[in-house]
Short mmCIF file of C-alpha atoms and ligand atoms in Angstrom, two decimals:
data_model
loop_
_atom_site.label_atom_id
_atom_site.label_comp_id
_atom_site.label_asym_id
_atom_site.label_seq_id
_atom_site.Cartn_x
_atom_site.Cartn_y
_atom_site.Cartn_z
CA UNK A 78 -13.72 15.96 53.15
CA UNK A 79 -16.09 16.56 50.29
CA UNK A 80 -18.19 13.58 49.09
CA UNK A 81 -16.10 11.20 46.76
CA UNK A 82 -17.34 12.46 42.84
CA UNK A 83 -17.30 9.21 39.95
CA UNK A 84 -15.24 10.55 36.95
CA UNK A 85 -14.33 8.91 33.58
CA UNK A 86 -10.97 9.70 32.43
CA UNK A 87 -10.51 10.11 28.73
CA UNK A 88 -6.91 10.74 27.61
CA UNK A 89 -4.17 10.54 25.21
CA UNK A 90 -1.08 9.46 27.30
CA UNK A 91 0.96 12.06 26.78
CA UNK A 92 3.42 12.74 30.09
CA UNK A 93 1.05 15.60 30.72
CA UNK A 94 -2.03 12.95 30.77
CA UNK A 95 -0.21 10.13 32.79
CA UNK A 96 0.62 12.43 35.05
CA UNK A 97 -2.88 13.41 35.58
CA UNK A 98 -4.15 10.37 35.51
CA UNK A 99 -1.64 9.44 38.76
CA UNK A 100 -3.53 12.56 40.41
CA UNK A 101 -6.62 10.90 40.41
CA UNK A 102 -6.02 7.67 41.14
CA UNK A 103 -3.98 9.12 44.27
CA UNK A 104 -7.15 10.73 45.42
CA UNK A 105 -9.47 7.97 46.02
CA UNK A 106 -10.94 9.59 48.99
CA UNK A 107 -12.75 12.57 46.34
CA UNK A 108 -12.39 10.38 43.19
CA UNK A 109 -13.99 6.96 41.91
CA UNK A 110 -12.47 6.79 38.53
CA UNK A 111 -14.85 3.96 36.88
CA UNK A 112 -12.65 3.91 33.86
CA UNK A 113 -10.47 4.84 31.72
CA UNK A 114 -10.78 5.53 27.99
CA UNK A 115 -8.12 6.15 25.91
CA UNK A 116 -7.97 7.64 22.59
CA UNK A 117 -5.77 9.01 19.39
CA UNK A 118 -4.06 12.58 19.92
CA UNK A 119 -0.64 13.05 21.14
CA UNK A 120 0.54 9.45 19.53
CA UNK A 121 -1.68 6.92 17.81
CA UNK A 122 -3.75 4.29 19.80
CA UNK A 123 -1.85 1.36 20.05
CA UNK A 124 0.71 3.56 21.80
CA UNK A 125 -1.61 5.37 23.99
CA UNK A 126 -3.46 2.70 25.33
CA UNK A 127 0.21 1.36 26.16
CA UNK A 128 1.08 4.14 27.46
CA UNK A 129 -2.12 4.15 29.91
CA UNK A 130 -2.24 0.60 30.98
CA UNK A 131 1.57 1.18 32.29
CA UNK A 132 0.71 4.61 34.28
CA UNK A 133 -2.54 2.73 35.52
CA UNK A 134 -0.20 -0.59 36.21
CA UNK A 135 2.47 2.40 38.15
CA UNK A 136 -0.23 3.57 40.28
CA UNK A 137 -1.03 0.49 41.57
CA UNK A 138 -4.63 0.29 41.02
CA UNK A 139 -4.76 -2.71 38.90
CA UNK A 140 -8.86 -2.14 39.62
CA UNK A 141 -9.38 0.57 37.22
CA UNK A 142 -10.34 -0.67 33.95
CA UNK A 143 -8.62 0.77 30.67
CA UNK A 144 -10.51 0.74 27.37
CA UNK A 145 -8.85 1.53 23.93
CA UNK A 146 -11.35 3.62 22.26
CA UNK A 147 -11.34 5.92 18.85
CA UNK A 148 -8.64 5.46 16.91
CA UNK A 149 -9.19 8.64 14.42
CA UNK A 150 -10.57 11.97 14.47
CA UNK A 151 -14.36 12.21 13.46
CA UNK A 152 -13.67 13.11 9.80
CA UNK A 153 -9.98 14.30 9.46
CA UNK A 154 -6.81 12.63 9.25
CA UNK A 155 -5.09 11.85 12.56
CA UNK A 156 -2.87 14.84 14.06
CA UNK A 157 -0.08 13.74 16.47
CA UNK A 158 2.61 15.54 18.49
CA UNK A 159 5.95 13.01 18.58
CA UNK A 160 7.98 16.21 18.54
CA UNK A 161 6.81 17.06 21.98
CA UNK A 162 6.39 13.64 23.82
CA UNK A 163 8.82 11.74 21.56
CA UNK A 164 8.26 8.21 19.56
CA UNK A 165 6.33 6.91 22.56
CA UNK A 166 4.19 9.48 23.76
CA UNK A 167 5.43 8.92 26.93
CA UNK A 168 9.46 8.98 26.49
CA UNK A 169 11.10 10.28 29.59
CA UNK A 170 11.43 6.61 31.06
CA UNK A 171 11.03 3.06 29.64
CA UNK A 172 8.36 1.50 31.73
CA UNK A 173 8.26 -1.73 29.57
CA UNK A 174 5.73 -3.68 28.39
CA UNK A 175 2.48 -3.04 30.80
CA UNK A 176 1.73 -6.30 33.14
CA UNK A 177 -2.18 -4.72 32.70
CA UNK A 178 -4.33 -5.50 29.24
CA UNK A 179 -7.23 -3.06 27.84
CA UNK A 180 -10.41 -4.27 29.47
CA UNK A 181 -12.80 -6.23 26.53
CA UNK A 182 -15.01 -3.60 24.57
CA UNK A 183 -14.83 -0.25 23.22
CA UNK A 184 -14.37 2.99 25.40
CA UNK A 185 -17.06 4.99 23.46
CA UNK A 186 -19.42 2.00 24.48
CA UNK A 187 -17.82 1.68 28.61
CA UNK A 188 -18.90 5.67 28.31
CA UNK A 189 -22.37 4.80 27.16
CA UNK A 190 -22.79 2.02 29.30
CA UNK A 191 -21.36 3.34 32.53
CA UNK A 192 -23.86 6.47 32.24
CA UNK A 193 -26.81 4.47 31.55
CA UNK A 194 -26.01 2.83 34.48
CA UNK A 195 -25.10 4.77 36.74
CA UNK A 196 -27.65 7.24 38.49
CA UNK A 197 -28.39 10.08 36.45
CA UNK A 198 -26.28 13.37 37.16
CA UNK A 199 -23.85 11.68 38.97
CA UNK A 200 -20.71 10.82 36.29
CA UNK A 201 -18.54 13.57 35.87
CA UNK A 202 -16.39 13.22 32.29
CA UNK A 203 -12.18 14.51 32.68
CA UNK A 204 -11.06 14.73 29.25
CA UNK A 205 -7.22 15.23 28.44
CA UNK A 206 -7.25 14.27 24.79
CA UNK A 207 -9.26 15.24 21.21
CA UNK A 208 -12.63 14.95 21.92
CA UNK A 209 -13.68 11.88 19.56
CA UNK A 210 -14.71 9.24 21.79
CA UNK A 211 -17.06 11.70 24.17
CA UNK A 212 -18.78 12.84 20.58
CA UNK A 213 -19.00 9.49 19.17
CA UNK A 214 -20.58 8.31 22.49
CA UNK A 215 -23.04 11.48 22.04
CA UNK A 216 -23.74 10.81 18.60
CA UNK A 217 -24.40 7.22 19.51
CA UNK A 218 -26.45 7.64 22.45
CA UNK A 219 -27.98 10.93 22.91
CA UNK A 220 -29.59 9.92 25.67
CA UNK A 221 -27.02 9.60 27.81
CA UNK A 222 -26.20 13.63 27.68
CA UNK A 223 -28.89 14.57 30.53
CA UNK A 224 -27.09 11.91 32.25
CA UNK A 225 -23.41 13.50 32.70
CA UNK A 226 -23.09 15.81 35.48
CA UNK A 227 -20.54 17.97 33.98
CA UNK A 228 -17.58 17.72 31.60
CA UNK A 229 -14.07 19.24 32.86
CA UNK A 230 -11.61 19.06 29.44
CA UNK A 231 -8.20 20.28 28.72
CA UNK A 232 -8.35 22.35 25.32
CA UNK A 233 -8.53 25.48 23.94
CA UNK A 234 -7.13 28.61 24.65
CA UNK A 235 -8.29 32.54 24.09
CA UNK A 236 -5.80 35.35 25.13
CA UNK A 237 -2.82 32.79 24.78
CA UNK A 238 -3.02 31.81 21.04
CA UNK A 239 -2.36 28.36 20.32
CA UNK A 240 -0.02 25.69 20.49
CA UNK A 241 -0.47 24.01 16.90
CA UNK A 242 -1.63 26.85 15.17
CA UNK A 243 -1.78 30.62 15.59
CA UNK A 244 -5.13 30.02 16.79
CA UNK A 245 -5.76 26.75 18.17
CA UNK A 246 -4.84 24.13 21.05
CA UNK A 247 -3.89 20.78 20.13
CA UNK A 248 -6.61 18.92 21.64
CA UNK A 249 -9.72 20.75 19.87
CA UNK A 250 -7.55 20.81 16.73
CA UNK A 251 -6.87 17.51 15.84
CA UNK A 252 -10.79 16.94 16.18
CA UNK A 253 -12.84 20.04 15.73
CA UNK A 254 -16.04 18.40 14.82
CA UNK A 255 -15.81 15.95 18.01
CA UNK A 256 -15.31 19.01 20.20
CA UNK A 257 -18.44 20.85 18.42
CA UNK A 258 -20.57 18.34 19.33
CA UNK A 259 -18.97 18.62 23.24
CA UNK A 260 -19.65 22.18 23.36
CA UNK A 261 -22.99 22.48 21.87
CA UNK A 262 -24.05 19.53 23.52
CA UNK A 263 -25.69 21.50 26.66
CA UNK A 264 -23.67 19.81 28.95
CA UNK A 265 -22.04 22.04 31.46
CA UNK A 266 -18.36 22.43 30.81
CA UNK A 267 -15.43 23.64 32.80
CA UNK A 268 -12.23 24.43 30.11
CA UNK A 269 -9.15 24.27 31.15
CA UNK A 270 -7.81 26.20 28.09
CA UNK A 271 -3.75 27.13 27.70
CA UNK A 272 -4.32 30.65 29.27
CA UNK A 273 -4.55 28.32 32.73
CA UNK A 274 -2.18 25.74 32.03
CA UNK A 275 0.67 28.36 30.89
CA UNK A 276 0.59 29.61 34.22
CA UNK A 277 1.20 26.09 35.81
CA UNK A 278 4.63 26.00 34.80
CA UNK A 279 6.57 23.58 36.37
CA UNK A 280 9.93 24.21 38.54
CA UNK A 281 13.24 22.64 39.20
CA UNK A 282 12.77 22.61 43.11
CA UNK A 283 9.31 20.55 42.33
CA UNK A 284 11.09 18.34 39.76
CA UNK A 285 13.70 17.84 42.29
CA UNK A 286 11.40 17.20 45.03
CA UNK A 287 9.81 14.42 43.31
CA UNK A 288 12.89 12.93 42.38
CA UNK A 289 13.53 13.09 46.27
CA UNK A 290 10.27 10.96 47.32
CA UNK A 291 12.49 7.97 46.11
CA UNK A 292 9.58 6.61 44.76
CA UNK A 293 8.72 4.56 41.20
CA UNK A 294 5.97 7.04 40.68
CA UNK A 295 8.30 10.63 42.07
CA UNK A 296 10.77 9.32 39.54
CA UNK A 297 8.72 8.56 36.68
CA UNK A 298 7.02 11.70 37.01
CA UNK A 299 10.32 13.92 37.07
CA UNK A 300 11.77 11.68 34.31
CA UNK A 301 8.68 12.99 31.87
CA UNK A 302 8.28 16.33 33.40
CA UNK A 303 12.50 16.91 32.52
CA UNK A 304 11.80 15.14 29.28
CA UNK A 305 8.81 17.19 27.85
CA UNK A 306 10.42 20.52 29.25
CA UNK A 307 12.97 20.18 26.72
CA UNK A 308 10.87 21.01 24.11
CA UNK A 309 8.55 23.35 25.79
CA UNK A 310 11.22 25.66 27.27
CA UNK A 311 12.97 26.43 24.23
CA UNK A 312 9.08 26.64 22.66
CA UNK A 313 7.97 29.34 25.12
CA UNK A 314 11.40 30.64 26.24
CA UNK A 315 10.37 30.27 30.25
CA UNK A 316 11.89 28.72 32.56
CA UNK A 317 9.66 26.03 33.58
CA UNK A 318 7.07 23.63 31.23
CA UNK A 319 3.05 23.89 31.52
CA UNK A 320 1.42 20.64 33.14
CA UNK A 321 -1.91 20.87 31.13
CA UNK A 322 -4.15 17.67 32.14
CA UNK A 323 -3.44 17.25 36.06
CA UNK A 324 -5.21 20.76 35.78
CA UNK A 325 -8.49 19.04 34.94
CA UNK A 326 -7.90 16.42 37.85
CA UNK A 327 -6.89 19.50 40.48
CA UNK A 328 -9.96 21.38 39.38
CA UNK A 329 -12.06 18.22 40.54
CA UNK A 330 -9.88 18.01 43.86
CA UNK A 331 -9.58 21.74 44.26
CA UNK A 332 -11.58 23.99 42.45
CA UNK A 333 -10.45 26.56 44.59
CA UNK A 334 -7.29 26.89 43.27
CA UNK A 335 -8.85 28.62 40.04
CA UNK A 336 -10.67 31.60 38.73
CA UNK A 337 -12.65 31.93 35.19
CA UNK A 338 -15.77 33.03 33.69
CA UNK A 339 -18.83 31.59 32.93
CA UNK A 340 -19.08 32.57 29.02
CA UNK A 341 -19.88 31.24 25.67
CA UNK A 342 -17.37 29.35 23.90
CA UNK A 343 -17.67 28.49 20.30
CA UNK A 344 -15.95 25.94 18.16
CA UNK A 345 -14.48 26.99 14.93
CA UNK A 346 -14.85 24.26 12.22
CA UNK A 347 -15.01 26.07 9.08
CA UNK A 348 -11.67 28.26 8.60
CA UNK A 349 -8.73 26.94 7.14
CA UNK A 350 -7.15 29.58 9.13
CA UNK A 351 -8.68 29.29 12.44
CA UNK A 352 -9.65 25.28 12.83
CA UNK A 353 -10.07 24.67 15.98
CA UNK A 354 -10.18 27.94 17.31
CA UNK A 355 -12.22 28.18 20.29
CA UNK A 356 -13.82 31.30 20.06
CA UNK A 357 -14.19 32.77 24.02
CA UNK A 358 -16.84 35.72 24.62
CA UNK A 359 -14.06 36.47 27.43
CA UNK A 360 -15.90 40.09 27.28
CA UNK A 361 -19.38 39.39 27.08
CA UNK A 362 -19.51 40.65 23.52
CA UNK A 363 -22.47 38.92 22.39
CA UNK A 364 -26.11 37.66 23.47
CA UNK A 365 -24.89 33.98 22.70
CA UNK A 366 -25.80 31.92 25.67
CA UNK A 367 -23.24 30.96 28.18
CA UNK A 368 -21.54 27.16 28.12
CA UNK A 369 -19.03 26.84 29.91
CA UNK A 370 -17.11 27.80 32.66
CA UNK A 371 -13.14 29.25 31.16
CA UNK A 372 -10.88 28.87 33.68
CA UNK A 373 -8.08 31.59 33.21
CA UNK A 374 -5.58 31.35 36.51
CA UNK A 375 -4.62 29.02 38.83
CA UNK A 376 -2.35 29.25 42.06
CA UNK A 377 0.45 27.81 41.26
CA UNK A 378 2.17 26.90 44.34
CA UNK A 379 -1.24 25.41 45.63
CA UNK A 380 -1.38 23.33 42.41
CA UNK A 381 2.34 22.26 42.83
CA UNK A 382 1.96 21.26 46.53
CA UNK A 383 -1.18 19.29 45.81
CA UNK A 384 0.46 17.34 43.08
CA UNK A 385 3.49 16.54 45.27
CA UNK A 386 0.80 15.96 48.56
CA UNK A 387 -0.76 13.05 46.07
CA UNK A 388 2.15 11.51 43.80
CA UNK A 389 3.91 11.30 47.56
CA UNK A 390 1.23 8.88 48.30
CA UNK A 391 1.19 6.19 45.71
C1 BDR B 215 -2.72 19.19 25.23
O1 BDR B 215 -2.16 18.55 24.08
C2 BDR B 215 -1.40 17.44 24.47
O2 BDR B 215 -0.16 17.47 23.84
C3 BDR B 215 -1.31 17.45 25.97
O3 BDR B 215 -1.35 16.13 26.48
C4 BDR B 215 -2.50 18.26 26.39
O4 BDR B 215 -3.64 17.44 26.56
C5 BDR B 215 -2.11 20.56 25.38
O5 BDR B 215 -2.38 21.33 24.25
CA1 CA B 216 -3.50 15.01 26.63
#
């Protein structure tokens, strides 16, 4: 078994995110998740850090702290997305009020604190949400940037278009300027854009089969997956929905499952057409410097049976 890798989690919950976030902490044999920090995207914070201290309180593992973090983009207005994850951001299945409360403190200062801490090169950042709390922690702190080994985030997308706009994914859109800073930061990044995720669509068989475990987890997970395919299905007119953050989480446990390139990506912050945008040299067109690595398939059965493999356990 590889050696176990200490990750962050920084997310939006969002089905897609709680699922993800249920990947990793089913994988404590590769993962140490030292925290999780939640900020604004697919619902505003009160209702994401909700929605995380009850998937953290459904995995069991009441030892991972949560930590409500940024509560607005950098410099825009907030951008939500009720019309795909409904009122709660995590509709699907009413898991009550959480029995877990955020840990004291901010999330952007647990991210500055933990990598000060910990040894250099050895904290690995998963981000599922708008960028804001990883470039306010930047911002803050530059000197905690040498310290992060890499950053694997869920945003973007190139030969897909986008999900908000013509041109841009959700994530990098609601905070351009946060993801900017993420991208020209130096920091090597692995993207998990929607050109990846839209080809980890999920099934009715792997629904089903989760449903089957008979577990609190296998149902909760198959009550959001049905729930947020609703909206994506008649969106994209296939048959299943894509299941962007675990992604991020089964690129840590298997990066072997994907293919990309290592490329320059650029943020687009200026267009009123384009915000957002991130611009992918895909083809090598220019001399900018490569940044990141932009993952563009996955195999989708091996992603599927991994997800099952893990929820199954918890
Ligand atoms: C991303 O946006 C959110 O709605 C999802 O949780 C995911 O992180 C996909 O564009
Ligand atoms: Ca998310």
């Amino acid at each position: 078994m590889a050696e176990q890798q200490k990750i962050i989690i920084d997310t939006d919950p969002g089905q897609d995110d709680a699922v993800a976030i249920l990947l990793a902490l089913a994988s404590p044999g590769e993962l140490q998740v030292l925290g999780v920090t939640v900020v604004a995207g697919n619902v505003p914070l009160p209702l994401t850090v909700r929605n995380a201290l009850n998937v953290v309180g459904l995995s069991g593992r009441q030892d991972v702290p949560v930590f409500a973090g940024c509560d607005r983009p950098l410099h825009r207005e907030s951008v939500t997305a009720e019309e795909v994850h409904g009122a709660t951001g995590l509709d699907g299945i009413d898991l009550g009020e959480p029995a877990l409360t955020a840990a004291p403190g901010h999330g952007v200062d647990f991210i500055i604190d933990t990598l000060r801490r910990e040894e250099t090169g050895t904290v690995t950042l998963c981000t599922l949400g708008p960028l804001t709390n990883i470039a306010t922690a930047f911002t803050r702190a530059p000197d905690i940037i040498a310290r992060v080994k890499r950053i694997v985030l869920m945003g973007g997308a190139l030969f897909e278009g986008g999900n908000v706009t013509p041109a841009a994914e959700f994530n990098i859109y609601v905070d351009p300027e946060a993801a900017d800073i993420v991208f020209r930061s130096g920091v090597d990044l692995v993207v998990l854009p929607l050109d990846v995720t839209h080809k980890a669509l999920t099934s009715r068989a792997w629904i089903e089969g989760l449903r089957a475990l008979g577990t609190r987890a296998g149902a909760a997970v198959a009550a959001w997956t049905d729930f947020f395919e609703r909206y994506d299905t008649q969106k994209y007119g296939t048959e299943g929905a894509p299941l962007h953050d675990p992604c991020v989480i089964a690129w840590m446990l298997r990066p072997d499952l994907f293919d990309g390139r290592f490329i320059n990506v650029e943020i687009e912050t200026q267009s009123a057409l384009t915000l957002g945008m991130t611009v992918a040299d895909w083809w090598r067109v220019t001399k900018r410097a490569p940044n990141a690595l932009f993952i563009g398939s996955v195999d989708r059965d091996g992603f599927y049976a991994l997800l099952t493999e893990r929820i199954a356990r918890l």
